[in-house]
JSON list of N, CA and C in Angstrom, two decimals:
[
{"chain": "A", "resi": 1, "resn": "UNK", "atom": "N", "xyz": [1.11, -1.15, 0.25]},
{"chain": "A", "resi": 1, "resn": "UNK", "atom": "CA", "xyz": [-0.06, -0.33, 0.17]},
{"chain": "A", "resi": 1, "resn": "UNK", "atom": "C", "xyz": [0.95, 1.18, -0.18]},
{"chain": "A", "resi": 2, "resn": "UNK", "atom": "N", "xyz": [0.23, 2.31, -0.84]},
{"chain": "A", "resi": 2, "resn": "UNK", "atom": "CA", "xyz": [1.21, 3.56, -0.48]},
{"chain": "A", "resi": 2, "resn": "UNK", "atom": "C", "xyz": [1.31, 4.21, 0.95]},
{"chain": "A", "resi": 3, "resn": "UNK", "atom": "N", "xyz": [2.72, 4.42, 0.96]},
{"chain": "A", "resi": 3, "resn": "UNK", "atom": "CA", "xyz": [2.58, 4.95, 2.53]},
{"chain": "A", "resi": 3, "resn": "UNK", "atom": "C", "xyz": [1.80, 6.66, 2.18]},
{"chain": "A", "resi": 4, "resn": "UNK", "atom": "N", "xyz": [2.10, 7.38, 1.58]},
{"chain": "A", "resi": 4, "resn": "UNK", "atom": "CA", "xyz": [1.18, 8.79, 1.22]},
{"chain": "A", "resi": 4, "resn": "UNK", "atom": "C", "xyz": [0.33, 8.39, 2.03]},
{"chain": "A", "resi": 5, "resn": "UNK", "atom": "N", "xyz": [-0.37, 7.48, 1.41]},
{"chain": "A", "resi": 5, "resn": "UNK", "atom": "CA", "xyz": [-1.89, 7.46, 1.62]},
{"chain": "A", "resi": 5, "resn": "UNK", "atom": "C", "xyz": [-2.52, 7.65, 3.46]},
{"chain": "A", "resi": 6, "resn": "UNK", "atom": "N", "xyz": [-3.49, 8.44, 3.33]},
{"chain": "A", "resi": 6, "resn": "UNK", "atom": "CA", "xyz": [-3.67, 8.81, 5.16]},
{"chain": "A", "resi": 6, "resn": "UNK", "atom": "C", "xyz": [-5.10, 8.42, 5.08]},
{"chain": "A", "resi": 7, "resn": "UNK", "atom": "N", "xyz": [-5.67, 7.72, 6.12]},
{"chain": "A", "resi": 7, "resn": "UNK", "atom": "CA", "xyz": [-7.02, 7.76, 6.34]},
{"chain": "A", "resi": 7, "resn": "UNK", "atom": "C", "xyz": [-7.68, 8.44, 7.00]},
{"chain": "A", "resi": 8, "resn": "UNK", "atom": "N", "xyz": [-8.52, 8.81, 6.55]},
{"chain": "A", "resi": 8, "resn": "UNK", "atom": "CA", "xyz": [-9.69, 10.42, 6.76]},
{"chain": "A", "resi": 8, "resn": "UNK", "atom": "C", "xyz": [-10.66, 10.05, 7.48]},
{"chain": "A", "resi": 9, "resn": "UNK", "atom": "N", "xyz": [-10.93, 9.96, 8.74]},
{"chain": "A", "resi": 9, "resn": "UNK", "atom": "CA", "xyz": [-11.76, 9.90, 9.89]},
{"chain": "A", "resi": 9, "resn": "UNK", "atom": "C", "xyz": [-13.11, 10.94, 9.95]},
{"chain": "A", "resi": 10, "resn": "UNK", "atom": "N", "xyz": [-13.65, 11.33, 8.58]},
{"chain": "A", "resi": 10, "resn": "UNK", "atom": "CA", "xyz": [-14.24, 12.66, 8.77]},
{"chain": "A", "resi": 10, "resn": "UNK", "atom": "C", "xyz": [-15.25, 12.00, 8.96]},
{"chain": "A", "resi": 11, "resn": "UNK", "atom": "N", "xyz": [-16.11, 10.77, 8.76]},
{"chain": "A", "resi": 11, "resn": "UNK", "atom": "CA", "xyz": [-17.49, 10.04, 8.93]},
{"chain": "A", "resi": 11, "resn": "UNK", "atom": "C", "xyz": [-18.59, 10.84, 8.00]},
{"chain": "A", "resi": 12, "resn": "UNK", "atom": "N", "xyz": [-19.44, 10.03, 7.66]},
{"chain": "A", "resi": 12, "resn": "UNK", "atom": "CA", "xyz": [-20.08, 10.44, 6.74]},
{"chain": "A", "resi": 12, "resn": "UNK", "atom": "C", "xyz": [-21.57, 12.02, 6.95]},
{"chain": "A", "resi": 13, "resn": "UNK", "atom": "N", "xyz": [-22.01, 12.23, 6.10]},
{"chain": "A", "resi": 13, "resn": "UNK", "atom": "CA", "xyz": [-22.52, 13.65, 6.14]},
{"chain": "A", "resi": 13, "resn": "UNK", "atom": "C", "xyz": [-23.78, 12.50, 6.41]},
{"chain": "A", "resi": 14, "resn": "UNK", "atom": "N", "xyz": [-24.85, 13.31, 7.04]},
{"chain": "A", "resi": 14, "resn": "UNK", "atom": "CA", "xyz": [-26.08, 12.74, 7.15]},
{"chain": "A", "resi": 14, "resn": "UNK", "atom": "C", "xyz": [-27.15, 13.07, 6.61]},
{"chain": "A", "resi": 15, "resn": "UNK", "atom": "N", "xyz": [-27.34, 12.09, 5.74]},
{"chain": "A", "resi": 15, "resn": "UNK", "atom": "CA", "xyz": [-28.92, 12.12, 5.10]},
{"chain": "A", "resi": 15, "resn": "UNK", "atom": "C", "xyz": [-29.61, 13.13, 5.12]},
{"chain": "A", "resi": 16, "resn": "UNK", "atom": "N", "xyz": [-29.87, 13.63, 6.28]},
{"chain": "A", "resi": 16, "resn": "UNK", "atom": "CA", "xyz": [-30.96, 14.22, 6.54]},
{"chain": "A", "resi": 16, "resn": "UNK", "atom": "C", "xyz": [-29.81, 15.97, 6.05]},
{"chain": "A", "resi": 17, "resn": "UNK", "atom": "N", "xyz": [-29.23, 16.22, 6.39]},
{"chain": "A", "resi": 17, "resn": "UNK", "atom": "CA", "xyz": [-28.21, 17.76, 5.81]},
{"chain": "A", "resi": 17, "resn": "UNK", "atom": "C", "xyz": [-29.09, 17.55, 4.82]},
{"chain": "A", "resi": 18, "resn": "UNK", "atom": "N", "xyz": [-28.35, 16.55, 3.82]},
{"chain": "A", "resi": 18, "resn": "UNK", "atom": "CA", "xyz": [-28.32, 16.24, 2.33]},
{"chain": "A", "resi": 18, "resn": "UNK", "atom": "C", "xyz": [-29.95, 16.51, 1.94]},
{"chain": "A", "resi": 19, "resn": "UNK", "atom": "N", "xyz": [-30.93, 15.93, 2.64]},
{"chain": "A", "resi": 19, "resn": "UNK", "atom": "CA", "xyz": [-32.36, 15.95, 1.85]},
{"chain": "A", "resi": 19, "resn": "UNK", "atom": "C", "xyz": [-32.26, 17.89, 2.56]},
{"chain": "A", "resi": 20, "resn": "UNK", "atom": "N", "xyz": [-32.57, 18.36, 3.76]},
{"chain": "A", "resi": 20, "resn": "UNK", "atom": "CA", "xyz": [-32.45, 19.46, 3.53]},
{"chain": "A", "resi": 20, "resn": "UNK", "atom": "C", "xyz": [-32.16, 20.56, 2.96]},
{"chain": "A", "resi": 21, "resn": "UNK", "atom": "N", "xyz": [-30.86, 20.27, 2.61]},
{"chain": "A", "resi": 21, "resn": "UNK", "atom": "CA", "xyz": [-29.84, 21.05, 1.44]},
{"chain": "A", "resi": 21, "resn": "UNK", "atom": "C", "xyz": [-30.67, 21.07, 0.02]},
{"chain": "A", "resi": 22, "resn": "UNK", "atom": "N", "xyz": [-31.27, 20.14, -0.09]},
{"chain": "A", "resi": 22, "resn": "UNK", "atom": "CA", "xyz": [-32.24, 19.71, -1.81]},
{"chain": "A", "resi": 22, "resn": "UNK", "atom": "C", "xyz": [-33.06, 20.52, -1.51]},
{"chain": "A", "resi": 23, "resn": "UNK", "atom": "N", "xyz": [-33.96, 20.43, -0.11]},
{"chain": "A", "resi": 23, "resn": "UNK", "atom": "CA", "xyz": [-35.24, 21.21, -0.44]},
{"chain": "A", "resi": 23, "resn": "UNK", "atom": "C", "xyz": [-35.17, 22.78, -0.51]},
{"chain": "A", "resi": 24, "resn": "UNK", "atom": "N", "xyz": [-33.71, 23.27, -0.20]},
{"chain": "A", "resi": 24, "resn": "UNK", "atom": "CA", "xyz": [-33.46, 24.91, 0.10]},
{"chain": "A", "resi": 24, "resn": "UNK", "atom": "C", "xyz": [-32.60, 25.26, 1.18]},
{"chain": "A", "resi": 25, "resn": "UNK", "atom": "N", "xyz": [-32.60, 24.32, 2.63]},
{"chain": "A", "resi": 25, "resn": "UNK", "atom": "CA", "xyz": [-32.49, 24.90, 3.51]},
{"chain": "A", "resi": 25, "resn": "UNK", "atom": "C", "xyz": [-31.19, 25.46, 3.40]},
{"chain": "A", "resi": 26, "resn": "UNK", "atom": "N", "xyz": [-30.91, 27.09, 3.58]},
{"chain": "A", "resi": 26, "resn": "UNK", "atom": "CA", "xyz": [-29.44, 27.38, 3.30]},
{"chain": "A", "resi": 26, "resn": "UNK", "atom": "C", "xyz": [-28.52, 27.33, 4.52]},
{"chain": "A", "resi": 27, "resn": "UNK", "atom": "N", "xyz": [-28.99, 26.89, 5.45]},
{"chain": "A", "resi": 27, "resn": "UNK", "atom": "CA", "xyz": [-28.36, 25.97, 6.55]},
{"chain": "A", "resi": 27, "resn": "UNK", "atom": "C", "xyz": [-27.41, 24.85, 6.48]},
{"chain": "A", "resi": 28, "resn": "UNK", "atom": "N", "xyz": [-28.27, 24.24, 6.15]},
{"chain": "A", "resi": 28, "resn": "UNK", "atom": "CA", "xyz": [-27.97, 22.62, 5.41]},
{"chain": "A", "resi": 28, "resn": "UNK", "atom": "C", "xyz": [-27.16, 22.64, 4.91]},
{"chain": "A", "resi": 29, "resn": "UNK", "atom": "N", "xyz": [-27.72, 23.56, 3.59]},
{"chain": "A", "resi": 29, "resn": "UNK", "atom": "CA", "xyz": [-26.61, 23.79, 2.36]},
{"chain": "A", "resi": 29, "resn": "UNK", "atom": "C", "xyz": [-24.99, 24.42, 2.77]},
{"chain": "A", "resi": 30, "resn": "UNK", "atom": "N", "xyz": [-25.14, 25.44, 3.73]},
{"chain": "A", "resi": 30, "resn": "UNK", "atom": "CA", "xyz": [-23.46, 25.58, 4.25]},
{"chain": "A", "resi": 30, "resn": "UNK", "atom": "C", "xyz": [-23.27, 24.40, 4.91]},
{"chain": "A", "resi": 31, "resn": "UNK", "atom": "N", "xyz": [-24.06, 23.81, 5.90]},
{"chain": "A", "resi": 31, "resn": "UNK", "atom": "CA", "xyz": [-23.11, 22.48, 6.79]},
{"chain": "A", "resi": 31, "resn": "UNK", "atom": "C", "xyz": [-22.57, 21.27, 5.33]},
{"chain": "A", "resi": 32, "resn": "UNK", "atom": "N", "xyz": [-23.58, 21.29, 4.35]},
{"chain": "A", "resi": 32, "resn": "UNK", "atom": "CA", "xyz": [-22.87, 19.87, 3.15]},
{"chain": "A", "resi": 32, "resn": "UNK", "atom": "C", "xyz": [-21.69, 21.08, 2.45]},
{"chain": "A", "resi": 33, "resn": "UNK", "atom": "N", "xyz": [-21.21, 22.37, 2.79]},
{"chain": "A", "resi": 33, "resn": "UNK", "atom": "CA", "xyz": [-20.29, 22.85, 2.04]},
{"chain": "A", "resi": 33, "resn": "UNK", "atom": "C", "xyz": [-18.81, 23.08, 2.83]},
{"chain": "A", "resi": 34, "resn": "UNK", "atom": "N", "xyz": [-19.22, 23.03, 4.08]},
{"chain": "A", "resi": 34, "resn": "UNK", "atom": "CA", "xyz": [-18.16, 23.25, 5.00]},
{"chain": "A", "resi": 34, "resn": "UNK", "atom": "C", "xyz": [-17.94, 21.92, 5.39]},
{"chain": "A", "resi": 35, "resn": "UNK", "atom": "N", "xyz": [-18.47, 20.34, 5.17]},
{"chain": "A", "resi": 35, "resn": "UNK", "atom": "CA", "xyz": [-17.95, 19.00, 5.09]},
{"chain": "A", "resi": 35, "resn": "UNK", "atom": "C", "xyz": [-17.32, 18.67, 4.11]},
{"chain": "A", "resi": 36, "resn": "UNK", "atom": "N", "xyz": [-17.62, 19.31, 2.91]},
{"chain": "A", "resi": 36, "resn": "UNK", "atom": "CA", "xyz": [-16.75, 19.30, 1.74]},
{"chain": "A", "resi": 36, "resn": "UNK", "atom": "C", "xyz": [-15.59, 20.25, 1.71]},
{"chain": "A", "resi": 37, "resn": "UNK", "atom": "N", "xyz": [-15.36, 21.00, 2.45]},
{"chain": "A", "resi": 37, "resn": "UNK", "atom": "CA", "xyz": [-14.43, 22.18, 1.67]},
{"chain": "A", "resi": 37, "resn": "UNK", "atom": "C", "xyz": [-13.28, 21.91, 1.95]},
{"chain": "A", "resi": 38, "resn": "UNK", "atom": "N", "xyz": [-12.82, 20.70, 3.08]},
{"chain": "A", "resi": 38, "resn": "UNK", "atom": "CA", "xyz": [-11.32, 20.56, 2.90]},
{"chain": "A", "resi": 38, "resn": "UNK", "atom": "C", "xyz": [-10.88, 19.83, 1.90]},
{"chain": "A", "resi": 39, "resn": "UNK", "atom": "N", "xyz": [-11.81, 19.10, 1.35]},
{"chain": "A", "resi": 39, "resn": "UNK", "atom": "CA", "xyz": [-11.50, 18.53, -0.03]},
{"chain": "A", "resi": 39, "resn": "UNK", "atom": "C", "xyz": [-11.39, 19.39, -1.38]},
{"chain": "A", "resi": 40, "resn": "UNK", "atom": "N", "xyz": [-12.31, 19.90, -1.48]},
{"chain": "A", "resi": 40, "resn": "UNK", "atom": "CA", "xyz": [-12.69, 20.65, -2.41]},
{"chain": "A", "resi": 40, "resn": "UNK", "atom": "C", "xyz": [-11.07, 21.89, -2.32]},
{"chain": "A", "resi": 41, "resn": "UNK", "atom": "N", "xyz": [-10.64, 22.37, -1.37]},
{"chain": "A", "resi": 41, "resn": "UNK", "atom": "CA", "xyz": [-9.45, 23.14, -1.10]},
{"chain": "A", "resi": 41, "resn": "UNK", "atom": "C", "xyz": [-8.50, 22.05, -1.85]},
{"chain": "A", "resi": 42, "resn": "UNK", "atom": "N", "xyz": [-8.27, 21.10, -1.38]},
{"chain": "A", "resi": 42, "resn": "UNK", "atom": "CA", "xyz": [-7.12, 19.89, -1.54]},
{"chain": "A", "resi": 42, "resn": "UNK", "atom": "C", "xyz": [-6.93, 19.91, -3.34]},
{"chain": "A", "resi": 43, "resn": "UNK", "atom": "N", "xyz": [-8.18, 19.78, -3.65]},
{"chain": "A", "resi": 43, "resn": "UNK", "atom": "CA", "xyz": [-8.04, 19.74, -4.91]},
{"chain": "A", "resi": 43, "resn": "UNK", "atom": "C", "xyz": [-8.04, 20.96, -6.10]},
{"chain": "A", "resi": 44, "resn": "UNK", "atom": "N", "xyz": [-8.45, 22.28, -4.97]},
{"chain": "A", "resi": 44, "resn": "UNK", "atom": "CA", "xyz": [-8.21, 23.41, -6.13]},
{"chain": "A", "resi": 44, "resn": "UNK", "atom": "C", "xyz": [-6.20, 23.97, -5.23]},
{"chain": "A", "resi": 45, "resn": "UNK", "atom": "N", "xyz": [-5.71, 23.42, -4.69]},
{"chain": "A", "resi": 45, "resn": "UNK", "atom": "CA", "xyz": [-4.47, 23.30, -4.54]},
{"chain": "A", "resi": 45, "resn": "UNK", "atom": "C", "xyz": [-3.56, 23.61, -5.34]},
{"chain": "A", "resi": 46, "resn": "UNK", "atom": "N", "xyz": [-2.64, 24.64, -5.99]},
{"chain": "A", "resi": 46, "resn": "UNK", "atom": "CA", "xyz": [-2.01, 24.55, -7.27]},
{"chain": "A", "resi": 46, "resn": "UNK", "atom": "C", "xyz": [-0.48, 25.30, -6.46]},
{"chain": "A", "resi": 47, "resn": "UNK", "atom": "N", "xyz": [0.70, 24.87, -8.02]},
{"chain": "A", "resi": 47, "resn": "UNK", "atom": "CA", "xyz": [1.98, 25.47, -7.45]},
{"chain": "A", "resi": 47, "resn": "UNK", "atom": "C", "xyz": [1.90, 26.79, -8.44]},
{"chain": "A", "resi": 48, "resn": "UNK", "atom": "N", "xyz": [2.37, 28.08, -7.42]},
{"chain": "A", "resi": 48, "resn": "UNK", "atom": "CA", "xyz": [2.68, 29.03, -8.37]},
{"chain": "A", "resi": 48, "resn": "UNK", "atom": "C", "xyz": [3.99, 29.41, -8.44]},
{"chain": "A", "resi": 49, "resn": "UNK", "atom": "N", "xyz": [3.81, 29.96, -9.13]},
{"chain": "A", "resi": 49, "resn": "UNK", "atom": "CA", "xyz": [5.61, 30.88, -9.26]},
{"chain": "A", "resi": 49, "resn": "UNK", "atom": "C", "xyz": [5.42, 32.20, -9.89]},
{"chain": "A", "resi": 50, "resn": "UNK", "atom": "N", "xyz": [6.43, 32.87, -8.88]},
{"chain": "A", "resi": 50, "resn": "UNK", "atom": "CA", "xyz": [6.19, 34.39, -9.18]},
{"chain": "A", "resi": 50, "resn": "UNK", "atom": "C", "xyz": [7.36, 34.44, -9.78]},
{"chain": "A", "resi": 51, "resn": "UNK", "atom": "N", "xyz": [7.66, 36.23, -9.76]},
{"chain": "A", "resi": 51, "resn": "UNK", "atom": "CA", "xyz": [8.70, 36.65, -10.42]},
{"chain": "A", "resi": 51, "resn": "UNK", "atom": "C", "xyz": [9.95, 36.64, -10.96]},
{"chain": "A", "resi": 52, "resn": "UNK", "atom": "N", "xyz": [10.70, 35.82, -9.50]},
{"chain": "A", "resi": 52, "resn": "UNK", "atom": "CA", "xyz": [11.57, 35.74, -8.82]},
{"chain": "A", "resi": 52, "resn": "UNK", "atom": "C", "xyz": [11.81, 34.36, -9.03]},
{"chain": "A", "resi": 53, "resn": "UNK", "atom": "N", "xyz": [10.80, 33.59, -10.19]},
{"chain": "A", "resi": 53, "resn": "UNK", "atom": "CA", "xyz": [11.03, 31.82, -10.13]},
{"chain": "A", "resi": 53, "resn": "UNK", "atom": "C", "xyz": [11.00, 31.17, -8.98]},
{"chain": "A", "resi": 54, "resn": "UNK", "atom": "N", "xyz": [10.50, 31.36, -7.58]},
{"chain": "A", "resi": 54, "resn": "UNK", "atom": "CA", "xyz": [10.51, 31.12, -6.55]},
{"chain": "A", "resi": 54, "resn": "UNK", "atom": "C", "xyz": [8.82, 30.19, -6.70]},
{"chain": "A", "resi": 55, "resn": "UNK", "atom": "N", "xyz": [8.54, 28.58, -6.06]},
{"chain": "A", "resi": 55, "resn": "UNK", "atom": "CA", "xyz": [7.32, 28.30, -6.11]},
{"chain": "A", "resi": 55, "resn": "UNK", "atom": "C", "xyz": [6.67, 28.65, -4.46]},
{"chain": "A", "resi": 56, "resn": "UNK", "atom": "N", "xyz": [5.42, 28.73, -4.95]},
{"chain": "A", "resi": 56, "resn": "UNK", "atom": "CA", "xyz": [4.69, 28.91, -4.00]},
{"chain": "A", "resi": 56, "resn": "UNK", "atom": "C", "xyz": [3.39, 28.11, -3.94]},
{"chain": "A", "resi": 57, "resn": "UNK", "atom": "N", "xyz": [2.39, 27.11, -2.96]},
{"chain": "A", "resi": 57, "resn": "UNK", "atom": "CA", "xyz": [1.41, 27.04, -3.26]},
{"chain": "A", "resi": 57, "resn": "UNK", "atom": "C", "xyz": [0.11, 27.32, -2.34]},
{"chain": "A", "resi": 58, "resn": "UNK", "atom": "N", "xyz": [-0.78, 27.77, -2.94]},
{"chain": "A", "resi": 58, "resn": "UNK", "atom": "CA", "xyz": [-1.89, 28.31, -2.93]},
{"chain": "A", "resi": 58, "resn": "UNK", "atom": "C", "xyz": [-3.13, 27.70, -3.07]},
{"chain": "A", "resi": 59, "resn": "UNK", "atom": "N", "xyz": [-4.06, 27.83, -2.92]},
{"chain": "A", "resi": 59, "resn": "UNK", "atom": "CA", "xyz": [-5.45, 27.77, -3.12]},
{"chain": "A", "resi": 59, "resn": "UNK", "atom": "C", "xyz": [-6.10, 28.38, -4.63]},
{"chain": "A", "resi": 60, "resn": "UNK", "atom": "N", "xyz": [-6.53, 27.94, -5.43]},
{"chain": "A", "resi": 60, "resn": "UNK", "atom": "CA", "xyz": [-6.80, 28.87, -6.82]},
{"chain": "A", "resi": 60, "resn": "UNK", "atom": "C", "xyz": [-8.67, 29.14, -6.01]},
{"chain": "A", "resi": 61, "resn": "UNK", "atom": "N", "xyz": [-8.49, 30.07, -5.69]},
{"chain": "A", "resi": 61, "resn": "UNK", "atom": "CA", "xyz": [-10.02, 30.61, -5.64]},
{"chain": "A", "resi": 61, "resn": "UNK", "atom": "C", "xyz": [-11.23, 30.43, -6.37]},
{"chain": "A", "resi": 62, "resn": "UNK", "atom": "N", "xyz": [-10.80, 30.72, -7.47]},
{"chain": "A", "resi": 62, "resn": "UNK", "atom": "CA", "xyz": [-11.68, 30.62, -9.15]},
{"chain": "A", "resi": 62, "resn": "UNK", "atom": "C", "xyz": [-12.31, 29.11, -8.96]},
{"chain": "A", "resi": 63, "resn": "UNK", "atom": "N", "xyz": [-11.71, 28.52, -9.12]},
{"chain": "A", "resi": 63, "resn": "UNK", "atom": "CA", "xyz": [-11.38, 27.00, -9.00]},
{"chain": "A", "resi": 63, "resn": "UNK", "atom": "C", "xyz": [-12.54, 26.47, -7.91]},
{"chain": "A", "resi": 64, "resn": "UNK", "atom": "N", "xyz": [-12.12, 27.08, -6.88]},
{"chain": "A", "resi": 64, "resn": "UNK", "atom": "CA", "xyz": [-12.69, 26.49, -5.76]},
{"chain": "A", "resi": 64, "resn": "UNK", "atom": "C", "xyz": [-14.05, 27.15, -5.69]},
{"chain": "A", "resi": 65, "resn": "UNK", "atom": "N", "xyz": [-14.84, 28.14, -6.39]},
{"chain": "A", "resi": 65, "resn": "UNK", "atom": "CA", "xyz": [-15.71, 28.80, -6.42]},
{"chain": "A", "resi": 65, "resn": "UNK", "atom": "C", "xyz": [-16.42, 27.81, -7.19]},
{"chain": "A", "resi": 66, "resn": "UNK", "atom": "N", "xyz": [-15.71, 27.68, -8.35]},
{"chain": "A", "resi": 66, "resn": "UNK", "atom": "CA", "xyz": [-16.53, 27.07, -9.66]},
{"chain": "A", "resi": 66, "resn": "UNK", "atom": "C", "xyz": [-17.08, 25.18, -8.70]},
{"chain": "A", "resi": 67, "resn": "UNK", "atom": "N", "xyz": [-16.27, 24.48, -7.92]},
{"chain": "A", "resi": 67, "resn": "UNK", "atom": "CA", "xyz": [-16.47, 23.66, -7.92]},
{"chain": "A", "resi": 67, "resn": "UNK", "atom": "C", "xyz": [-17.42, 23.36, -6.47]},
{"chain": "A", "resi": 68, "resn": "UNK", "atom": "N", "xyz": [-17.42, 24.55, -5.81]},
{"chain": "A", "resi": 68, "resn": "UNK", "atom": "CA", "xyz": [-18.35, 24.48, -4.76]},
{"chain": "A", "resi": 68, "resn": "UNK", "atom": "C", "xyz": [-20.09, 24.75, -5.49]},
{"chain": "A", "resi": 69, "resn": "UNK", "atom": "N", "xyz": [-20.17, 25.68, -6.49]},
{"chain": "A", "resi": 69, "resn": "UNK", "atom": "CA", "xyz": [-21.51, 25.65, -7.30]},
{"chain": "A", "resi": 69, "resn": "UNK", "atom": "C", "xyz": [-22.00, 24.59, -7.98]},
{"chain": "A", "resi": 70, "resn": "UNK", "atom": "N", "xyz": [-20.63, 23.99, -8.56]},
{"chain": "A", "resi": 70, "resn": "UNK", "atom": "CA", "xyz": [-21.04, 22.15, -9.01]},
{"chain": "A", "resi": 70, "resn": "UNK", "atom": "C", "xyz": [-21.50, 21.55, -8.08]},
{"chain": "A", "resi": 71, "resn": "UNK", "atom": "N", "xyz": [-21.13, 21.83, -6.71]},
{"chain": "A", "resi": 71, "resn": "UNK", "atom": "CA", "xyz": [-21.63, 20.85, -5.65]},
{"chain": "A", "resi": 71, "resn": "UNK", "atom": "C", "xyz": [-23.36, 21.03, -5.53]},
{"chain": "A", "resi": 72, "resn": "UNK", "atom": "N", "xyz": [-23.52, 22.75, -5.14]},
{"chain": "A", "resi": 72, "resn": "UNK", "atom": "CA", "xyz": [-24.99, 23.29, -5.14]},
{"chain": "A", "resi": 72, "resn": "UNK", "atom": "C", "xyz": [-25.01, 23.06, -5.90]},
{"chain": "A", "resi": 73, "resn": "UNK", "atom": "N", "xyz": [-25.38, 22.65, -7.16]},
{"chain": "A", "resi": 73, "resn": "UNK", "atom": "CA", "xyz": [-26.11, 22.41, -8.45]},
{"chain": "A", "resi": 73, "resn": "UNK", "atom": "C", "xyz": [-26.57, 20.98, -8.77]},
{"chain": "A", "resi": 74, "resn": "UNK", "atom": "N", "xyz": [-25.33, 20.01, -8.41]},
{"chain": "A", "resi": 74, "resn": "UNK", "atom": "CA", "xyz": [-25.68, 18.58, -8.12]},
{"chain": "A", "resi": 74, "resn": "UNK", "atom": "C", "xyz": [-26.66, 18.44, -6.84]},
{"chain": "A", "resi": 75, "resn": "UNK", "atom": "N", "xyz": [-26.24, 18.89, -5.80]},
{"chain": "A", "resi": 75, "resn": "UNK", "atom": "CA", "xyz": [-27.58, 18.82, -4.67]},
{"chain": "A", "resi": 75, "resn": "UNK", "atom": "C", "xyz": [-29.08, 19.01, -5.35]},
{"chain": "A", "resi": 76, "resn": "UNK", "atom": "N", "xyz": [-29.34, 20.37, -5.58]},
{"chain": "A", "resi": 76, "resn": "UNK", "atom": "CA", "xyz": [-30.29, 21.11, -5.83]},
{"chain": "A", "resi": 76, "resn": "UNK", "atom": "C", "xyz": [-31.22, 20.15, -6.96]},
{"chain": "A", "resi": 77, "resn": "UNK", "atom": "N", "xyz": [-30.22, 19.16, -7.76]},
{"chain": "A", "resi": 77, "resn": "UNK", "atom": "CA", "xyz": [-30.88, 19.10, -9.05]},
{"chain": "A", "resi": 77, "resn": "UNK", "atom": "C", "xyz": [-30.73, 17.70, -8.69]},
{"chain": "A", "resi": 78, "resn": "UNK", "atom": "N", "xyz": [-30.73, 16.67, -7.84]},
{"chain": "A", "resi": 78, "resn": "UNK", "atom": "CA", "xyz": [-30.71, 15.31, -7.68]},
{"chain": "A", "resi": 78, "resn": "UNK", "atom": "C", "xyz": [-31.88, 14.47, -7.19]},
{"chain": "A", "resi": 79, "resn": "UNK", "atom": "N", "xyz": [-32.10, 13.37, -7.64]},
{"chain": "A", "resi": 79, "resn": "UNK", "atom": "CA", "xyz": [-33.73, 12.75, -7.56]},
{"chain": "A", "resi": 79, "resn": "UNK", "atom": "C", "xyz": [-33.50, 12.40, -6.45]},
{"chain": "A", "resi": 80, "resn": "UNK", "atom": "N", "xyz": [-34.06, 12.48, -5.42]},
{"chain": "A", "resi": 80, "resn": "UNK", "atom": "CA", "xyz": [-34.29, 11.64, -4.06]},
{"chain": "A", "resi": 80, "resn": "UNK", "atom": "C", "xyz": [-35.72, 11.11, -4.32]},
{"chain": "A", "resi": 81, "resn": "UNK", "atom": "N", "xyz": [-36.11, 9.59, -3.57]},
{"chain": "A", "resi": 81, "resn": "UNK", "atom": "CA", "xyz": [-37.22, 8.88, -3.78]},
{"chain": "A", "resi": 81, "resn": "UNK", "atom": "C", "xyz": [-38.82, 9.35, -3.94]}
]
């Protein structure tokens, strides 16, 4: 197994939160976004090179907002029982 792999113990998001976010509850949608926030930030971390050719790592905020909007759209358009 890969030694860089780290097990995450975040737990599952309660189905009630997802259903409430789907119904349009803004506080439930906020809980969903906070739950997936660290994962989205990890996906959006990029290497930037400044004018002195020094490398810096940071979050691409445009990509982060884009993924958050995609998550919101997916939750609102999903079909529940």
